C-alpha cells in the first residue's frame, strides 16, 4: 500500500497569518487530502482558512491560555511540552512543518516522521546573540533568564531531532544548518511558488518595491535609510507592521510605507516595479521568487537561500544583483549598479527562473520523498523481523539484537 493510502497527520507550529510556511502546509494537504492537522494555536481569520480546505485544526492547551490570541509567542517556553501532548499514535505517517517546535512530536518506531524544516530555531542556535541584542536582553537578570530558556530550548531541540526519520530542508542553506545543529543530513525540496497568481508583466514602471514583515532580521531599516539617501528613486514598502513609527522616522518623502495590503495589491506592485529590493538573510525567501515570477528582477543581500533563487550570472540569464554586506552603503551601491546594468535583466528570464519552483513540482517531489521513506521504513521492519531473536543470538554467541 502506498504512503498516500496511509493515515497521515500534519503538524504545524501555529496558524496566525498566511506566509511561506503556511503555503507549504497548503500544498502538503493537497498531497494528502485526508490528513488531520495539529498545531499549537490557530488564529487564522476566515478569509485565510481556505488553505486548510475546511479541515478542523486540533490545537494545544496554549490556545486557551489568557491573552493567547495577542501574544501566544510569549508562551514559547511551554511549547515543547505542549507539542509533546499531541497523541499521534493512530497515524502511520507524521509530517511536521517546523521552524520551532513542531518536529518535537512523539512518534513510535513503526511510524514514519518526516520533518520539513523551514529553519532550525534561529533564536536558539546561530542567531541567539542577534536576537538578544534586538530584544534588548544583553545585560541584566532578564538576559540571564532569556539565555537559560534558550539553552533549554536548544537542548530539547537537539534531543528531539533523534525522533525524526527524514529531514527535508527548504534550501541547501537550511540543509547545512540542519547538519550543523542536529548532525543529520537533509534532502532539499524548495517550497512552492504560486506562479499562476504572480503572472509575468514585461512593462515596468519607475519605482522599487519590497514586501516583508517588519521584524528585526528583515532589516527594512536598511532599505528605508538607503532609499532616503536616493531621493530620485521611489520605494514602496508593503507588509505587516511596516507603517511603524520607527520606520517613519527614517523614511524620506520618496519612501512610502503602505503596511499590510491584500494579495491583489501586492501582486500589482510586484508586476509593475522596476526591481524588488530585499535586505534579509533568508533561509529561502518566497517573496524573492514571487517578484521574479512577475518578471521583476531582484536586488538582495547575497547570503542564505537567496543565492539559490536569484541568478547573478551569467549576464544573459541574470535575474538580479546581490550585495555582500548588510549596510546602507551596500544597498545604495547595489541600486546604482542595477541602474547601470538594468538593460541586461530580461523579464522572461526572471519568470523562467521562478518556474523552477512551481507548486506542482513541489507536490511531485514531496510525494516521491514520502513514498521512498515509507518503503524504506517497511523494508527495515522486514529486515529487523528476519534477524535472530534472543535465543538465537545467545546460540550464535552474539549480543541480543546484533
CSV table of C-alpha atoms in Angstrom, one decimal:
chain,number,residue,atom,x,y,z
A,1,UNK,CA,0.0,0.0,0.0
A,2,UNK,CA,1.3,3.5,-0.9
A,3,UNK,CA,2.1,6.2,1.6
A,4,UNK,CA,-0.8,8.2,0.2
A,5,UNK,CA,-3.3,5.5,1.4
A,6,UNK,CA,-1.9,5.5,5.0
A,7,UNK,CA,-3.3,7.6,7.8
A,8,UNK,CA,-1.4,10.9,7.8
A,9,UNK,CA,-1.1,13.7,10.4
A,10,UNK,CA,0.4,17.1,9.6
A,11,UNK,CA,1.8,19.2,12.5
A,12,UNK,CA,2.5,22.9,12.1
A,13,UNK,CA,3.7,25.4,14.7
A,14,UNK,CA,0.9,27.9,14.6
A,15,UNK,CA,-1.7,29.4,12.2
A,16,UNK,CA,-1.8,33.1,12.6
A,17,UNK,CA,-1.3,34.5,9.1
A,18,UNK,CA,-0.6,33.1,5.7
A,19,UNK,CA,3.1,33.3,4.9
A,20,UNK,CA,5.6,30.9,3.3
A,21,UNK,CA,5.4,28.1,5.8
A,22,UNK,CA,1.6,28.1,5.6
A,23,UNK,CA,1.8,27.9,1.8
A,24,UNK,CA,3.9,24.8,2.2
A,25,UNK,CA,1.3,23.2,4.5
A,26,UNK,CA,-1.4,24.1,2.0
A,27,UNK,CA,0.4,22.1,-0.7
A,28,UNK,CA,1.2,19.2,1.6
A,29,UNK,CA,-2.6,19.0,2.4
A,30,UNK,CA,-3.2,18.8,-1.3
A,31,UNK,CA,-0.9,15.8,-1.5
A,32,UNK,CA,-2.8,14.2,1.4
A,33,UNK,CA,-6.4,15.4,1.4
A,34,UNK,CA,-7.4,13.0,4.2
A,35,UNK,CA,-4.7,14.2,6.6
A,36,UNK,CA,-5.5,15.6,10.0
A,37,UNK,CA,-3.9,18.8,11.1
A,38,UNK,CA,-2.4,19.7,14.5
A,39,UNK,CA,-0.8,23.0,15.7
A,40,UNK,CA,0.0,24.9,18.9
A,41,UNK,CA,-2.6,27.7,18.2
A,42,UNK,CA,-4.9,28.5,15.4
A,43,UNK,CA,-5.9,32.1,15.0
A,44,UNK,CA,-6.4,32.3,11.2
A,45,UNK,CA,-9.0,34.7,10.0
A,46,UNK,CA,-11.9,33.3,8.0
A,47,UNK,CA,-10.6,34.7,4.7
A,48,UNK,CA,-7.3,32.7,5.1
A,49,UNK,CA,-8.9,29.5,6.2
A,50,UNK,CA,-9.3,28.2,2.7
A,51,UNK,CA,-5.8,27.0,2.7
A,52,UNK,CA,-7.0,24.3,5.2
A,53,UNK,CA,-9.8,23.2,2.8
A,54,UNK,CA,-12.4,23.1,5.6
A,55,UNK,CA,-10.4,20.9,8.0
A,56,UNK,CA,-10.8,21.3,11.7
A,57,UNK,CA,-7.4,22.0,13.4
A,58,UNK,CA,-6.6,20.3,16.6
A,59,UNK,CA,-4.8,22.7,18.9
A,60,UNK,CA,-2.9,22.6,22.2
A,61,UNK,CA,-3.8,23.9,25.6
A,62,UNK,CA,-2.0,27.1,24.8
A,63,UNK,CA,-4.9,28.0,22.6
A,64,UNK,CA,-7.0,28.5,25.7
A,65,UNK,CA,-4.4,30.4,27.9
A,66,UNK,CA,-5.0,34.1,28.8
A,67,UNK,CA,-4.1,36.6,26.0
A,68,UNK,CA,-3.0,33.8,23.7
A,69,UNK,CA,-4.5,35.4,20.6
A,70,UNK,CA,-2.5,38.6,21.0
A,71,UNK,CA,0.8,37.2,22.5
A,72,UNK,CA,1.0,33.4,22.1
A,73,UNK,CA,4.7,33.7,21.3
A,74,UNK,CA,5.3,34.7,24.9
A,75,UNK,CA,4.3,31.1,25.7
A,76,UNK,CA,7.3,29.8,23.8
A,77,UNK,CA,8.8,28.1,26.9
A,78,UNK,CA,5.6,26.0,27.2
A,79,UNK,CA,5.6,25.0,23.6
A,80,UNK,CA,7.9,21.9,23.8
A,81,UNK,CA,5.7,20.5,26.5
A,82,UNK,CA,2.5,21.4,24.5
A,83,UNK,CA,3.6,19.7,21.3
A,84,UNK,CA,4.5,16.5,23.2
A,85,UNK,CA,0.9,16.2,24.4
A,86,UNK,CA,-0.5,15.5,20.9
A,87,UNK,CA,-1.5,11.8,20.7
A,88,UNK,CA,-0.4,10.8,17.2
A,89,UNK,CA,-0.2,7.1,17.9
A,90,UNK,CA,-3.1,6.3,15.5
A,91,UNK,CA,-1.1,7.7,12.4
A,92,UNK,CA,1.2,5.8,10.1
A,93,UNK,CA,2.9,8.9,8.8
A,94,UNK,CA,3.5,12.2,10.7
A,95,UNK,CA,4.7,15.2,8.7
A,96,UNK,CA,5.9,18.2,10.8
A,97,UNK,CA,6.2,21.6,9.2
A,98,UNK,CA,8.7,23.2,11.6
A,99,UNK,CA,10.8,26.3,12.3
A,100,UNK,CA,10.4,26.0,16.1
A,101,UNK,CA,8.9,23.0,18.0
A,102,UNK,CA,6.7,21.0,15.6
A,103,UNK,CA,9.3,18.3,15.0
A,104,UNK,CA,9.2,17.5,18.7
A,105,UNK,CA,6.0,15.5,18.5
A,106,UNK,CA,6.3,12.0,19.9
A,107,UNK,CA,6.2,9.1,17.4
A,108,UNK,CA,6.8,5.3,17.7
A,109,UNK,CA,9.3,3.0,15.9
A,110,UNK,CA,6.7,1.8,13.4
A,111,UNK,CA,5.6,5.4,12.5
A,112,UNK,CA,7.3,7.4,9.8
A,113,UNK,CA,8.1,11.0,10.9
A,114,UNK,CA,9.3,13.4,8.2
A,115,UNK,CA,10.2,17.0,9.3
A,116,UNK,CA,10.0,19.7,6.6
A,117,UNK,CA,12.4,22.3,8.1
A,118,UNK,CA,11.9,25.9,7.2
A,119,UNK,CA,14.7,26.7,9.6
A,120,UNK,CA,16.1,25.3,12.8
A,121,UNK,CA,15.2,27.6,15.7
A,122,UNK,CA,17.0,30.8,14.7
A,123,UNK,CA,16.9,32.4,18.1
A,124,UNK,CA,18.1,29.3,19.9
A,125,UNK,CA,21.0,28.5,17.6
A,126,UNK,CA,23.3,30.6,15.4
A,127,UNK,CA,21.2,33.8,15.8
A,128,UNK,CA,20.9,33.8,19.6
A,129,UNK,CA,23.1,36.7,20.2
A,130,UNK,CA,21.5,38.8,17.4
A,131,UNK,CA,18.1,38.0,19.0
A,132,UNK,CA,19.3,39.1,22.4
A,133,UNK,CA,20.6,42.4,21.1
A,134,UNK,CA,17.5,43.1,19.1
A,135,UNK,CA,15.3,42.3,22.2
A,136,UNK,CA,17.5,44.5,24.5
A,137,UNK,CA,18.4,41.4,26.5
A,138,UNK,CA,22.2,41.6,26.5
A,139,UNK,CA,22.6,42.5,30.2
A,140,UNK,CA,20.7,42.1,33.5
A,141,UNK,CA,18.5,39.5,35.2
A,142,UNK,CA,16.1,39.4,32.2
A,143,UNK,CA,19.1,38.5,30.0
A,144,UNK,CA,20.1,35.6,32.3
A,145,UNK,CA,16.6,34.3,32.3
A,146,UNK,CA,16.3,34.5,28.5
A,147,UNK,CA,19.6,32.8,28.0
A,148,UNK,CA,18.6,30.0,30.3
A,149,UNK,CA,15.4,29.5,28.4
A,150,UNK,CA,17.2,29.5,25.0
A,151,UNK,CA,19.7,27.0,26.4
A,152,UNK,CA,16.9,24.7,27.5
A,153,UNK,CA,15.2,25.1,24.1
A,154,UNK,CA,18.4,24.3,22.3
A,155,UNK,CA,19.0,21.1,24.3
A,156,UNK,CA,15.4,20.0,23.8
A,157,UNK,CA,15.6,20.8,20.0
A,158,UNK,CA,18.7,18.7,19.6
A,159,UNK,CA,17.3,15.8,21.6
A,160,UNK,CA,14.1,15.7,19.6
A,161,UNK,CA,15.9,15.6,16.3
A,162,UNK,CA,16.5,11.9,17.1
A,163,UNK,CA,12.8,11.3,16.7
A,164,UNK,CA,12.8,12.4,13.1
A,165,UNK,CA,13.3,9.7,10.5
A,166,UNK,CA,13.7,12.0,7.5
A,167,UNK,CA,14.7,15.7,7.4
A,168,UNK,CA,13.6,17.7,4.4
A,169,UNK,CA,15.1,21.2,4.1
A,170,UNK,CA,13.7,24.1,2.1
A,171,UNK,CA,17.1,25.1,0.8
A,172,UNK,CA,20.7,23.9,0.7
A,173,UNK,CA,21.4,26.7,3.1
A,174,UNK,CA,18.9,25.2,5.6
A,175,UNK,CA,20.3,21.7,5.0
A,176,UNK,CA,23.7,23.0,6.1
A,177,UNK,CA,22.1,24.4,9.2
A,178,UNK,CA,20.4,21.1,9.9
A,179,UNK,CA,23.7,19.4,9.7
A,180,UNK,CA,25.3,21.9,12.0
A,181,UNK,CA,22.5,21.9,14.6
A,182,UNK,CA,21.5,18.2,14.6
A,183,UNK,CA,24.3,16.3,12.9
A,184,UNK,CA,21.8,15.0,10.4
A,185,UNK,CA,21.6,15.1,6.6
A,186,UNK,CA,18.6,16.6,4.9
A,187,UNK,CA,17.3,16.3,1.4
A,188,UNK,CA,16.3,19.6,-0.3
A,189,UNK,CA,12.8,20.3,-1.6
A,190,UNK,CA,12.3,24.0,-2.2
A,191,UNK,CA,8.9,25.5,-1.1
A,192,UNK,CA,6.2,26.1,-3.7
A,193,UNK,CA,5.8,29.4,-5.5
A,194,UNK,CA,2.3,30.3,-6.9
A,195,UNK,CA,3.5,31.2,-10.4
A,196,UNK,CA,-0.2,31.2,-11.6
A,197,UNK,CA,-1.1,34.1,-9.2
A,198,UNK,CA,2.1,36.0,-9.9
A,199,UNK,CA,1.9,36.4,-13.6
A,200,UNK,CA,4.6,37.9,-16.0
A,201,UNK,CA,4.4,41.6,-16.9
A,202,UNK,CA,7.0,42.9,-19.2
A,203,UNK,CA,6.3,46.6,-18.9
A,204,UNK,CA,7.8,48.1,-15.8
A,205,UNK,CA,7.4,51.5,-14.0
A,206,UNK,CA,9.8,53.8,-12.3
A,207,UNK,CA,9.6,52.6,-8.6
A,208,UNK,CA,11.1,49.9,-6.4
A,209,UNK,CA,9.2,47.7,-4.1
A,210,UNK,CA,9.8,45.4,-1.1
A,211,UNK,CA,7.3,43.1,0.7
A,212,UNK,CA,8.2,41.9,4.2
A,213,UNK,CA,7.0,41.6,7.8
A,214,UNK,CA,8.6,44.3,10.0
A,215,UNK,CA,10.7,42.0,12.2
A,216,UNK,CA,14.3,43.0,13.0
A,217,UNK,CA,16.1,40.3,10.9
A,218,UNK,CA,14.3,41.5,7.8
A,219,UNK,CA,16.4,44.7,8.0
A,220,UNK,CA,13.8,47.0,6.5
A,221,UNK,CA,15.5,49.9,8.2
A,222,UNK,CA,18.5,49.5,5.8
A,223,UNK,CA,16.2,49.8,2.8
A,224,UNK,CA,14.3,52.8,4.1
A,225,UNK,CA,17.5,54.6,5.0
A,226,UNK,CA,19.3,53.7,1.8
A,227,UNK,CA,16.4,55.0,-0.4
A,228,UNK,CA,16.0,58.1,1.7
A,229,UNK,CA,19.6,58.9,0.6
A,230,UNK,CA,18.4,58.5,-3.0
A,231,UNK,CA,15.5,61.0,-3.3
A,232,UNK,CA,15.2,60.5,-7.1
A,233,UNK,CA,14.3,56.8,-6.6
A,234,UNK,CA,10.9,55.9,-5.2
A,235,UNK,CA,10.5,52.9,-2.8
A,236,UNK,CA,7.2,51.3,-1.7
A,237,UNK,CA,7.3,49.2,1.4
A,238,UNK,CA,4.5,46.6,1.9
A,239,UNK,CA,3.9,44.2,4.7
A,240,UNK,CA,2.6,43.7,8.2
A,241,UNK,CA,3.6,46.4,10.7
A,242,UNK,CA,5.7,48.2,8.2
A,243,UNK,CA,4.0,51.6,8.9
A,244,UNK,CA,5.7,51.9,12.2
A,245,UNK,CA,6.9,55.0,14.0
A,246,UNK,CA,10.5,53.6,13.9
A,247,UNK,CA,10.5,53.3,10.1
A,248,UNK,CA,8.6,56.5,9.6
A,249,UNK,CA,11.3,58.4,11.4
A,250,UNK,CA,13.9,57.1,8.9
A,251,UNK,CA,11.8,57.5,5.7
A,252,UNK,CA,12.3,60.3,3.2
A,253,UNK,CA,9.5,61.7,1.1
A,254,UNK,CA,10.3,59.2,-1.7
A,255,UNK,CA,9.7,56.2,0.7
A,256,UNK,CA,6.0,55.1,1.1
A,257,UNK,CA,5.2,52.8,4.0
A,258,UNK,CA,1.9,51.1,2.9
A,259,UNK,CA,1.5,48.5,5.6
A,260,UNK,CA,-0.4,45.2,5.1
A,261,UNK,CA,-2.1,45.0,1.7
A,262,UNK,CA,-4.4,42.4,0.0
A,263,UNK,CA,-2.7,39.9,-2.3
A,264,UNK,CA,-4.1,41.6,-5.4
A,265,UNK,CA,-2.5,44.9,-4.4
A,266,UNK,CA,0.8,43.1,-3.7
A,267,UNK,CA,0.7,41.3,-7.0
A,268,UNK,CA,0.0,44.6,-8.9
A,269,UNK,CA,3.0,46.3,-7.3
A,270,UNK,CA,5.3,43.4,-7.9
A,271,UNK,CA,4.3,43.2,-11.6
A,272,UNK,CA,4.8,46.9,-12.2
A,273,UNK,CA,8.0,47.5,-10.1
A,274,UNK,CA,11.4,48.3,-11.7
A,275,UNK,CA,13.0,45.9,-9.2
A,276,UNK,CA,12.3,44.1,-5.9
A,277,UNK,CA,14.7,45.0,-3.1
A,278,UNK,CA,15.5,42.9,-0.1
A,279,UNK,CA,17.9,43.1,2.9
A,280,UNK,CA,17.2,40.0,5.0
A,281,UNK,CA,19.4,36.9,5.3
A,282,UNK,CA,16.7,34.4,4.4
A,283,UNK,CA,16.6,30.7,4.7
A,284,UNK,CA,14.8,30.6,1.4
A,285,UNK,CA,12.6,33.7,0.6
A,286,UNK,CA,9.5,33.0,-1.4
A,287,UNK,CA,8.8,36.8,-1.9
A,288,UNK,CA,12.0,37.0,-3.9
A,289,UNK,CA,10.7,34.3,-6.3
A,290,UNK,CA,7.2,35.8,-6.5
A,291,UNK,CA,8.7,39.0,-7.8
A,292,UNK,CA,10.7,37.1,-10.4
A,293,UNK,CA,7.5,35.2,-11.4
A,294,UNK,CA,6.2,38.7,-12.3
A,295,UNK,CA,9.3,39.3,-14.4
A,296,UNK,CA,10.7,41.7,-11.9
A,297,UNK,CA,14.5,41.5,-11.2
A,298,UNK,CA,15.8,41.4,-7.6
A,299,UNK,CA,18.3,43.4,-5.6
A,300,UNK,CA,19.1,41.4,-2.5
A,301,UNK,CA,21.6,40.6,0.3
A,302,UNK,CA,23.6,37.8,-1.2
A,303,UNK,CA,23.7,35.4,1.8
A,304,UNK,CA,21.5,32.4,2.7
A,305,UNK,CA,18.8,30.9,0.5
A,306,UNK,CA,18.7,33.9,-1.9
A,307,UNK,CA,21.9,32.6,-3.5
A,308,UNK,CA,19.8,29.6,-4.7
A,309,UNK,CA,16.9,31.6,-6.0
A,310,UNK,CA,18.5,34.7,-7.7
A,311,UNK,CA,20.8,34.3,-10.7
A,312,UNK,CA,23.5,37.0,-10.6
A,313,UNK,CA,25.4,35.4,-13.5
A,314,UNK,CA,25.8,34.8,-16.4
A,315,UNK,CA,24.8,38.2,-17.7
A,316,UNK,CA,22.4,37.0,-20.4
A,317,UNK,CA,20.4,34.9,-17.8
A,318,UNK,CA,20.8,37.1,-14.7
A,319,UNK,CA,17.7,37.8,-12.6
A,320,UNK,CA,19.2,40.2,-10.1
A,321,UNK,CA,22.0,41.9,-8.3
A,322,UNK,CA,23.4,40.5,-5.0
A,323,UNK,CA,25.3,42.6,-2.5
A,324,UNK,CA,27.7,41.3,0.2
A,325,UNK,CA,27.1,43.4,3.2
A,326,UNK,CA,24.1,44.3,5.3
A,327,UNK,CA,24.6,48.1,5.3
A,328,UNK,CA,23.1,51.2,3.9
A,329,UNK,CA,26.1,51.9,1.7
A,330,UNK,CA,25.9,48.4,0.2
A,331,UNK,CA,22.2,48.8,-0.7
A,332,UNK,CA,22.9,52.2,-2.3
A,333,UNK,CA,25.8,50.8,-4.3
A,334,UNK,CA,23.7,47.8,-5.4
A,335,UNK,CA,20.9,50.0,-6.6
A,336,UNK,CA,23.4,52.2,-8.5
A,337,UNK,CA,24.8,49.0,-10.1
A,338,UNK,CA,21.4,47.8,-11.1
A,339,UNK,CA,20.6,51.2,-12.7
A,340,UNK,CA,23.8,51.0,-14.8
A,341,UNK,CA,23.1,47.4,-15.8
A,342,UNK,CA,19.3,47.4,-16.0
A,343,UNK,CA,19.2,46.6,-19.7
A,344,UNK,CA,20.6,43.2,-19.2
A,345,UNK,CA,17.7,42.0,-17.0
A,346,UNK,CA,15.1,40.2,-19.1
A,347,UNK,CA,11.6,39.8,-17.5
A,348,UNK,CA,11.3,36.4,-19.3
A,349,UNK,CA,14.5,35.1,-17.8
A,350,UNK,CA,13.2,36.2,-14.3
A,351,UNK,CA,10.0,34.3,-15.0
A,352,UNK,CA,11.8,31.2,-16.2
A,353,UNK,CA,13.9,31.1,-13.1
A,354,UNK,CA,10.8,31.3,-10.9
A,355,UNK,CA,9.1,28.4,-12.8
A,356,UNK,CA,11.7,26.0,-11.4
A,357,UNK,CA,9.8,26.3,-8.1
A,358,UNK,CA,6.2,25.7,-9.1
A,359,UNK,CA,3.5,24.2,-6.8
A,360,UNK,CA,3.1,21.1,-8.9
A,361,UNK,CA,6.8,20.4,-8.8
A,362,UNK,CA,6.8,20.8,-5.0
A,363,UNK,CA,3.9,18.3,-4.7
A,364,UNK,CA,5.5,15.8,-7.0
A,365,UNK,CA,8.9,15.9,-5.3
A,366,UNK,CA,7.3,15.8,-1.8
A,367,UNK,CA,5.1,12.9,-2.5
A,368,UNK,CA,8.1,11.0,-4.0
A,369,UNK,CA,10.1,11.7,-0.9
A,370,UNK,CA,7.4,10.5,1.4
A,371,UNK,CA,6.8,7.3,-0.7
A,372,UNK,CA,10.5,6.5,-0.8
A,373,UNK,CA,10.8,7.0,3.0
A,374,UNK,CA,7.8,4.9,3.6
A,375,UNK,CA,9.1,2.0,1.5
A,376,UNK,CA,12.5,2.2,3.3
A,377,UNK,CA,10.8,2.1,6.7
A,378,UNK,CA,8.8,-1.0,5.7
A,379,UNK,CA,12.0,-2.6,4.3
A,380,UNK,CA,13.8,-2.0,7.6
A,381,UNK,CA,11.0,-3.6,9.5
A,382,UNK,CA,11.1,-6.7,7.3
A,383,UNK,CA,14.9,-6.9,7.7
A,384,UNK,CA,14.7,-6.4,11.5
A,385,UNK,CA,11.9,-9.1,11.7
A,386,UNK,CA,14.2,-11.6,10.0
A,387,UNK,CA,17.1,-11.0,12.4
A,388,UNK,CA,17.7,-13.6,15.2
A,389,UNK,CA,15.8,-13.3,18.5
A,390,UNK,CA,17.3,-13.6,21.9
A,391,UNK,CA,17.7,-17.4,21.9
A,392,UNK,CA,19.3,-17.5,18.5
A,393,UNK,CA,21.6,-14.6,19.5
A,394,UNK,CA,22.8,-16.5,22.5
A,395,UNK,CA,23.3,-19.7,20.5
A,396,UNK,CA,25.3,-17.8,17.9
A,397,UNK,CA,27.4,-16.2,20.6
A,398,UNK,CA,26.2,-12.6,19.8
A,399,UNK,CA,24.6,-9.9,21.9
A,400,UNK,CA,20.8,-9.7,21.6
A,401,UNK,CA,19.6,-7.6,18.7
A,402,UNK,CA,23.0,-7.5,17.0
